[in-house]
Every structure is written in C-alpha cells, then in structure tokens.
XYZ file of C-alpha atoms in Angstrom:
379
model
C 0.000 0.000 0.000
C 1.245 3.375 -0.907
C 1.118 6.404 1.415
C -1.176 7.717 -1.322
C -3.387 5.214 -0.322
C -3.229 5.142 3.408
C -6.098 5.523 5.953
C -5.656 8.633 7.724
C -7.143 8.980 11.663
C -8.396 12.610 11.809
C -9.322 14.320 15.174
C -11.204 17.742 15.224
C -12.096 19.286 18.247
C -15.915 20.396 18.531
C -16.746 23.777 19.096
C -18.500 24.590 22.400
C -18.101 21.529 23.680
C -18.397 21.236 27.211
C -17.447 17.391 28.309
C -18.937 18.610 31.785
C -22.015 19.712 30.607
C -23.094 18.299 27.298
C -27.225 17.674 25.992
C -27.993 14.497 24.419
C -25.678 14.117 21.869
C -27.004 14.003 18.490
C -27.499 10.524 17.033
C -25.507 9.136 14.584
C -27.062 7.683 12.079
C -25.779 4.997 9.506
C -27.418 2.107 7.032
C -25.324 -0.914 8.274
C -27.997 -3.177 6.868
C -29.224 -3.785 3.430
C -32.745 -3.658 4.725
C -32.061 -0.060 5.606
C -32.516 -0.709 9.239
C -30.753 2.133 11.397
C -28.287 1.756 13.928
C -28.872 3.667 17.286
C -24.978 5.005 17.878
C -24.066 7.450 21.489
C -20.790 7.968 20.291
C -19.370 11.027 19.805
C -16.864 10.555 17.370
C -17.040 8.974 13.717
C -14.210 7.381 12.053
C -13.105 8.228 8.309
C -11.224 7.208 5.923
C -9.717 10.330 3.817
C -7.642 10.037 0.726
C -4.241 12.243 0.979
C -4.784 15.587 -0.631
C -2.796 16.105 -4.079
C -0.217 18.498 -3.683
C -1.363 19.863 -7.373
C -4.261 20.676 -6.235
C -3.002 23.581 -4.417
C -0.721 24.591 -7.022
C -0.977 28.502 -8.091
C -3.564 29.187 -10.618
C -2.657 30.731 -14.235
C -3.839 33.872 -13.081
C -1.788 33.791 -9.872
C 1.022 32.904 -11.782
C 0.623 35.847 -14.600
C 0.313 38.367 -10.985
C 3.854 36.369 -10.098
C 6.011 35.652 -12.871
C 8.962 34.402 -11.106
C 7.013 31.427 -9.704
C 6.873 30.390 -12.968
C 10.563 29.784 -12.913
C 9.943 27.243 -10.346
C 8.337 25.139 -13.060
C 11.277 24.081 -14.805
C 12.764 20.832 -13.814
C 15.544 22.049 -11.510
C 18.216 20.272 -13.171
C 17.108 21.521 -16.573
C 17.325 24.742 -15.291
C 20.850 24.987 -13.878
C 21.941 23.098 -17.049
C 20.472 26.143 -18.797
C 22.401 28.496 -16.396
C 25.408 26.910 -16.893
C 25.369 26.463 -20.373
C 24.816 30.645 -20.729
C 26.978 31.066 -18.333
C 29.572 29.447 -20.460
C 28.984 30.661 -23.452
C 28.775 33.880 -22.264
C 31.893 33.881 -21.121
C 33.823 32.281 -23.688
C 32.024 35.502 -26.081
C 33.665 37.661 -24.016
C 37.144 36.660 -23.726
C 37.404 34.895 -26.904
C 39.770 37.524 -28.824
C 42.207 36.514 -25.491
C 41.959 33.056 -26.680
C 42.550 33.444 -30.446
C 45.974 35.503 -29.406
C 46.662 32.753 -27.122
C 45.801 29.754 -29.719
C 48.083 31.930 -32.014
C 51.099 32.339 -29.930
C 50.780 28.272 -28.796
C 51.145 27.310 -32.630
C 53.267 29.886 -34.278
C 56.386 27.963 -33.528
C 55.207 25.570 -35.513
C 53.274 27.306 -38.496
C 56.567 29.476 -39.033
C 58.662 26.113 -39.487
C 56.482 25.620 -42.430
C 55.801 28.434 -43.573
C 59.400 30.335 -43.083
C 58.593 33.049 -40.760
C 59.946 34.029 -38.117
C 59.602 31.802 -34.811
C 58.161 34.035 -32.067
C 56.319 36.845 -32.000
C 54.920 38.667 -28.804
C 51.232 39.292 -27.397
C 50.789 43.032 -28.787
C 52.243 41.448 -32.302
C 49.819 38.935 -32.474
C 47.082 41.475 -31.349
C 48.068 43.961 -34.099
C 48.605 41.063 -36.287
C 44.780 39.904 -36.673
C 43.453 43.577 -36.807
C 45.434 43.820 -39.668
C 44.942 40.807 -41.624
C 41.509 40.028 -40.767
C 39.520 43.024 -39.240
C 37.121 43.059 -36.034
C 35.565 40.110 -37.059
C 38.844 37.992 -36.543
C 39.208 38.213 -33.117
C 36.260 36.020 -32.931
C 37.254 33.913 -35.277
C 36.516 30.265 -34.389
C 34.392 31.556 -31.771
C 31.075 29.988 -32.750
C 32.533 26.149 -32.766
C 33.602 27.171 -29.442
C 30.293 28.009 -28.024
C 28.536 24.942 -29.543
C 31.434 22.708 -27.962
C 31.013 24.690 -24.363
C 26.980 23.876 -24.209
C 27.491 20.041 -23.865
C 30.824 20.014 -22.028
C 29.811 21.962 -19.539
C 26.744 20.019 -18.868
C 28.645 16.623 -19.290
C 31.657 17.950 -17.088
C 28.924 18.725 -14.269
C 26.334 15.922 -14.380
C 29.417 13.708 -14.304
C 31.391 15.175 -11.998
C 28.183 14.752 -9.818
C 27.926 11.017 -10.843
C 31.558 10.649 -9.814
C 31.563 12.204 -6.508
C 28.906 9.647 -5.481
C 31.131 6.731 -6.798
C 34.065 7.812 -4.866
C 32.075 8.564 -1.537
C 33.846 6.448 1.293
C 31.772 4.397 3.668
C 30.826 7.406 6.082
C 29.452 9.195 2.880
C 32.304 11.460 2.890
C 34.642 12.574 -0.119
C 38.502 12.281 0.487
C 40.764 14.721 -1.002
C 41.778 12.019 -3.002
C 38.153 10.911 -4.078
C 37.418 14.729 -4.950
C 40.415 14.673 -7.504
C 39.322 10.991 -8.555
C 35.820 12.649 -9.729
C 37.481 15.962 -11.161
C 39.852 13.895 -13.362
C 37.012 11.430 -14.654
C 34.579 14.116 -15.117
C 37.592 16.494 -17.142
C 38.153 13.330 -19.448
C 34.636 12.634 -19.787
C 33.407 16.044 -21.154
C 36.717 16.223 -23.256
C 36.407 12.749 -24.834
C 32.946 13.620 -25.937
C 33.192 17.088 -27.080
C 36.437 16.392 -28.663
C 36.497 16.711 -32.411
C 34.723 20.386 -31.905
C 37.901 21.805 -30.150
C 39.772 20.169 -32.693
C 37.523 22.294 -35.560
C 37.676 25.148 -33.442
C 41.198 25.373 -33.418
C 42.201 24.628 -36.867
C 39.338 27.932 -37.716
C 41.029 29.929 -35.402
C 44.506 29.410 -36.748
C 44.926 28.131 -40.614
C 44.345 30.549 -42.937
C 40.842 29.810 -45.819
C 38.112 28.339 -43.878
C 35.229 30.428 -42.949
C 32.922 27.604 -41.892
C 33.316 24.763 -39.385
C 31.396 22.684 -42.018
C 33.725 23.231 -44.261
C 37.094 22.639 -42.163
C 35.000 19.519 -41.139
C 34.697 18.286 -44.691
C 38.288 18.981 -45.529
C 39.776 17.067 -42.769
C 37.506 13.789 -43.442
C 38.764 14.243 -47.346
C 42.491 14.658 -46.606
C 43.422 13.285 -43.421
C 40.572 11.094 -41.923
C 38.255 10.392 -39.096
C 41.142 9.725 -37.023
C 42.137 13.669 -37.342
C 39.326 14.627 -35.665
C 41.241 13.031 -32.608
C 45.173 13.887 -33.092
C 46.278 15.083 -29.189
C 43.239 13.151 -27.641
C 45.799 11.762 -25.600
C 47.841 14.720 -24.054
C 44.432 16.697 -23.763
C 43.451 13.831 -21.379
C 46.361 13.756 -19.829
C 46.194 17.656 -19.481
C 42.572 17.498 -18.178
C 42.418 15.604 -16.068
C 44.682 16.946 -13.594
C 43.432 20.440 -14.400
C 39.724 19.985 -13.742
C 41.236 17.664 -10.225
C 43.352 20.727 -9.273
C 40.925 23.247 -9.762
C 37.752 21.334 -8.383
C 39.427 20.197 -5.295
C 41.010 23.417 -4.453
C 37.945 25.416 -5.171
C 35.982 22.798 -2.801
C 38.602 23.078 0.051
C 39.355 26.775 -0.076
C 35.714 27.410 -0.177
C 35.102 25.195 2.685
C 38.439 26.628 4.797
C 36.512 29.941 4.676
C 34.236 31.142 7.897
C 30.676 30.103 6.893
C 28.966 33.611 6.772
C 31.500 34.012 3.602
C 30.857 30.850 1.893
C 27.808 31.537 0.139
C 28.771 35.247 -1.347
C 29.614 35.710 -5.031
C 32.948 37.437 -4.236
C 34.002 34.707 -2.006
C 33.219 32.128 -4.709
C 34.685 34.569 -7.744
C 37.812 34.678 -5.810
C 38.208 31.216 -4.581
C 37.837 30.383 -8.644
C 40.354 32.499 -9.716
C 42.407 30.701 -7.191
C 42.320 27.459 -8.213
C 42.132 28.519 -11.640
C 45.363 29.870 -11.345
C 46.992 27.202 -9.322
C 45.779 24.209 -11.982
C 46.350 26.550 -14.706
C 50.259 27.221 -13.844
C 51.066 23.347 -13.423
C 49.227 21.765 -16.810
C 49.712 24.540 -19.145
C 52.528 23.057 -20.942
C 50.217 20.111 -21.679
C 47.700 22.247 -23.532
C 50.387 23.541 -25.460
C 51.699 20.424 -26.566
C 48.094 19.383 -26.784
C 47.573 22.171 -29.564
C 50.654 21.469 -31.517
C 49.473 17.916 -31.965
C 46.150 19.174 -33.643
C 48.058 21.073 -36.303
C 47.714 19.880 -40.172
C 51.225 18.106 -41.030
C 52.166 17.921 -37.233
C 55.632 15.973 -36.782
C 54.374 14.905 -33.053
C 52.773 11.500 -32.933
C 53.593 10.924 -29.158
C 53.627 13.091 -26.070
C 57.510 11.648 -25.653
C 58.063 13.319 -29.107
C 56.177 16.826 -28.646
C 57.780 17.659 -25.748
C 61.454 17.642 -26.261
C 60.836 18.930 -30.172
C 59.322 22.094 -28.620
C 61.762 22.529 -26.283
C 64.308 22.034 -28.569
C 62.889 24.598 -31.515
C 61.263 26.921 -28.347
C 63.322 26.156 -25.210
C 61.250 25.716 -22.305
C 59.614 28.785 -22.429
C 58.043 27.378 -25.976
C 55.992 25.328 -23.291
C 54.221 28.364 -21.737
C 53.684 30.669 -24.957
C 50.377 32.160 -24.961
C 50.374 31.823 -21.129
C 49.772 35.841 -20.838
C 46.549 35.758 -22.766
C 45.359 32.816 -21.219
C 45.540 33.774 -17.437
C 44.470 37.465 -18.679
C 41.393 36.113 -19.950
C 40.703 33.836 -16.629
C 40.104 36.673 -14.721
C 36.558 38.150 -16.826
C 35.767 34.325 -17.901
C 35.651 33.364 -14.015
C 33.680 36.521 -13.102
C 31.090 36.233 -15.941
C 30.721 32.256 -15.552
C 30.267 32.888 -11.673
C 28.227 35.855 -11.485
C 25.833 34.740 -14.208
C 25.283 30.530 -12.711
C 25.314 32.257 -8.856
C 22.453 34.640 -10.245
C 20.555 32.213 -11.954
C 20.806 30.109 -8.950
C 19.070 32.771 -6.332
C 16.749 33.261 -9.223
C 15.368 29.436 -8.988
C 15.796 29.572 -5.486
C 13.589 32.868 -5.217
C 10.951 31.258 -7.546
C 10.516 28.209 -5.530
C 10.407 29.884 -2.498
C 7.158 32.133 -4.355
C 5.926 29.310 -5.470
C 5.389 27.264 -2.372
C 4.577 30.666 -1.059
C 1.680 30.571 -3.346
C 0.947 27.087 -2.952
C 0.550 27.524 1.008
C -1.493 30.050 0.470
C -3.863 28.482 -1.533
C -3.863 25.260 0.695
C -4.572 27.888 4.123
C -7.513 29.508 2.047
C -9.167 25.643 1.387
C -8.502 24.361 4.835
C -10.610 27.860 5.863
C -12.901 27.192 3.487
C -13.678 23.447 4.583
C -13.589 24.684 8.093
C -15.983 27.187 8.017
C -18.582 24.945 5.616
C -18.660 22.251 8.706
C -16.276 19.519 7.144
C-alpha cells in the first residue's frame, strides 16, 4: 500500500463543547444493513477514511502565476534549469574573452606554423594582437568563436552531471569525499566532457589558426577528405592527460578553499569569484605546458605522434619557455571568464531559489484559504 493510499485517523475538536455539561448528543445515524434498518450510535466521534490531498491541487492558478512571474521559474525541472544556467553562463563567457583566446591559440602554434611556412619563430602578445586587426579586421578576433560556443553547451553540462555522478562513486563508507576521491571525480569528469566534445575543439582550433576556412562545415569536410576520421582526434591523448589533472586541481582546491573559509562568507559571489580564480590559477600554472603540446598535436602536417616526441621537439625549436607561450593571454582572460561564468550561474541560482520559495509561497497560500474554506462549511 502506498502512502497515497493510506487511511488517515483525523481528530477535530468540537466547538463549544463542554465534556462537563453536554445535551444528548445528536445521534448518529448509519445504514449498516441492506434492509435499511438504522443503527442507534451514542458515540461522539465517527471514524473516516480520507484520501491524501494532491499536492497539485493547491498549485498557483494561471492567473496567480501571470500576478507572479517568477514562480513560474519554479516550473522548470531544476536540473534543466541549472543546465540552462550553466550552459549561458559558459557561453557567455567564452564571447567575451574569446579575442584573449585566439591571441593565445596563435602564440601556442606559431612555432610551428613558421617552421612551415618560413617566418619568423616568435612573436609577442601586442604582435599577435596587431597582427589579426590587420589581416583580418574586427571580425577575426572572434574567429573560431562559434565552434567554441557549440562545444562549451554540452561540455559543460557533461563535465557537471558527471562530476556529480563521480563524486557519489568515490564517496567512502561514512558518505564522505577524500581529497583524493574529490580529484578521482574531477579527473574522470575532465576526461569525460573532453572525450565527448572532442572533435569540436579540434575544428575550433584549426578555424582559429589556418588561414581559408570560414565555416566549421567546411574545415570539417576537408579534414575527413584529406586526413581522416582519425584527425578529428590527433592530441586526444595529451588533452586527457592535461585534463584531467586540471579539472582535479581546480575542483578540489575550489571545494577546500571554499570550505576553509568562515561560513557567513561561503555563500557570497565574491568569495566564490575569488576562490575560482584561485584554483584557476593554481591548476592553470602546473598543466599549461600540456595544452600547449596538446595544440601542436592538432596542427595539419604535425611531426608529433607521441607526447615523448612533442615535448622535447618544442623545447628544442622553443626552449622551455616554448611550453608556456600564450600563457599571458590565457591567465588574462581567466580573470573576466571566471567573473562572468560565476556571477551569471550564482544569479541564476538565487533566481530558482527565489521562484521556488514564491511558489510554495503561493501554494501555502492556496492550501490555508481551502482548509478555511472546509472549516468554516462544517467539514
């Protein structure tokens, strides 16, 4: 039996009733019988059986919910909703900062392109800068932008939902997550999302950076032609390897500086905008050479097959700096990408929260005003 299906005792008190000095009490009547013969009864109380009330039946009306738009937030499947919020948040983000990240792409791969292409080998951040203006205009700062935004949509709602899943795997036996479990689920979760949304950093990238595509369609169809399905995977490998410590490092830190700090801090924006940009920076510093050698391997004609080759070939062309080119741009652009991802999920967040709260606001309101109602019509 179901709870929805329960008996329920009820007890109401009487009105006026004086056990002291009470009349006759009023006869309750019932057909027992199927000849209709009544049953004398001198009880005062009568036993029912009442069906639970449905919740929905309390829920605000369409015109309560036009006077109170933000309950109508409340509608939305939670999850879908901070899947929505994250997934602006993100591409909101990446909008902003992306001319940061084309200079960065730029100054990772230059090395390279100018070994093939006989220019120089380095150039600086204001070079590259005043080198797009020139060449391609306003519009070229955002170049590869769009593939970019498509890919952050489902990584960021992969990287979260999994990152969730994971946490619960790695729970010990007290329900508790280790420092070591919390890294566990960040590294899984960073090589999940990256696995999946793979091949559109891959077409984002060669946009951004090879000269004669406009289209991702049309990079897409070029690299299945000439080099494969297997392009649309060359540095899979060092961009899990580069992952997966990243998103450990900059989950686990963000979970245990945030938690270090006095509760009455813990659930402000700026404590949350500056605890990211924390561990951003941290897990940033220590796998940036990764992403770098991760990018080189994506390049059309690459001579890297193997992490073991990439590595000391940049070095050797680059020295070690070679490994942290583009570094500038890239922490530059942490900074606003950070604030705009924070501010815009943490608002989104008190926005649900607020709706819910109006809604079951309204709800209770509505259940008050029939429990009135039945009390003051005798039931």
């Amino acid at each position: 039996m179901t709870d929805n299906n329960r008996a329920k005792l009820v007890w109401r008190k009487i009105p006026g009733l004086d056990p002291d000095n009470s009349p006759e009490p009023v006869q309750c009547r019932t057909k027992l019988f199927p000849n209709g013969r009544n049953v004398r009864r001198s009880n005062f109380a009568c036993v029912s059986l009442a069906e639970k009330r449905d919740e929905k039946e309390f829920s605000p009306s369409f015109d309560q919910l036009l006077k109170h738009p933000l309950a109508m937030v409340a509608l939305l499947p939670k999850d879908a909703a901070l899947f929505a919020a994250g997934a602006i948040a993100g591409a909101s983000a990446k909008t902003v900062t992306a001319p940061l990240d084309r200079i960065k792409l730029l100054l990772q791969t230059h090395g390279l392109r100018a070994g093939q292409e006989g220019a120089k080998k380095a150039i600086g951040f204001a070079e590259a800068f005043t080198l797009i203006g020139k060449e391609e205009g306003l519009k070229g700062y955002w170049k590869g932008n769009l593939p970019q935004v498509i890919r952050i949509i489902p990584y960021s709602a992969v990287q979260l939902f999994a990152y969730e899943t994971y946490k619960k795997l790695f729970r010990g036996k007290d329900g508790e997550l280790s420092v070591i479990g919390r890294l566990a689920a960040g590294a899984c979760a960073g090589m999940t999302s990256t696995f999946v949304t793979y091949p559109l950093d891959v077409l984002r990238l060669r946009l951004a950076v090879e000269p004669g595509y406009k289209t991702m369609s049309e990079v897409a169809i070029n690299m299945m032609r000439e080099e494969g399905f297997a392009s649309f995977y060359n540095g899979l490998g060092p961009s899990l390897i580069g992952i997966a410590p990243y998103i450990a490092v900059n989950f686990c830190v963000f979970d245990l500086v945030k938690k270090s700090l006095p509760e009455k801090y813990q659930k402000k924006t700026e404590s949350s905008l500056v605890t990211a940009l924390v561990s951003a920076s941290v897990a940033t510093l220590m796998c940036y050479p990764l992403d770098t050698v991760r990018r080189q391997m994506q390049m059309r004609g690459t001579p890297y097959v193997t992490i073991l080759d990439a590595f000391p070939g940049i070095v050797a062309r680059d020295g070690l700096v070679g490994l942290y080119r583009g570094f500038l741009p890239n922490a530059l652009k942490t900074l606003p990408n950070s604030s705009i991802r924070l501010t815009t999920f943490d608002t989104v967040k008190r926005l649900i929260a607020a709706a819910e709260k109006e809604f079951e606001s309204i709800t209770e309101g509505n259940r008050k005003k029939q429990e009135q109602s039945s009390s003051d019509n005798g039931i």
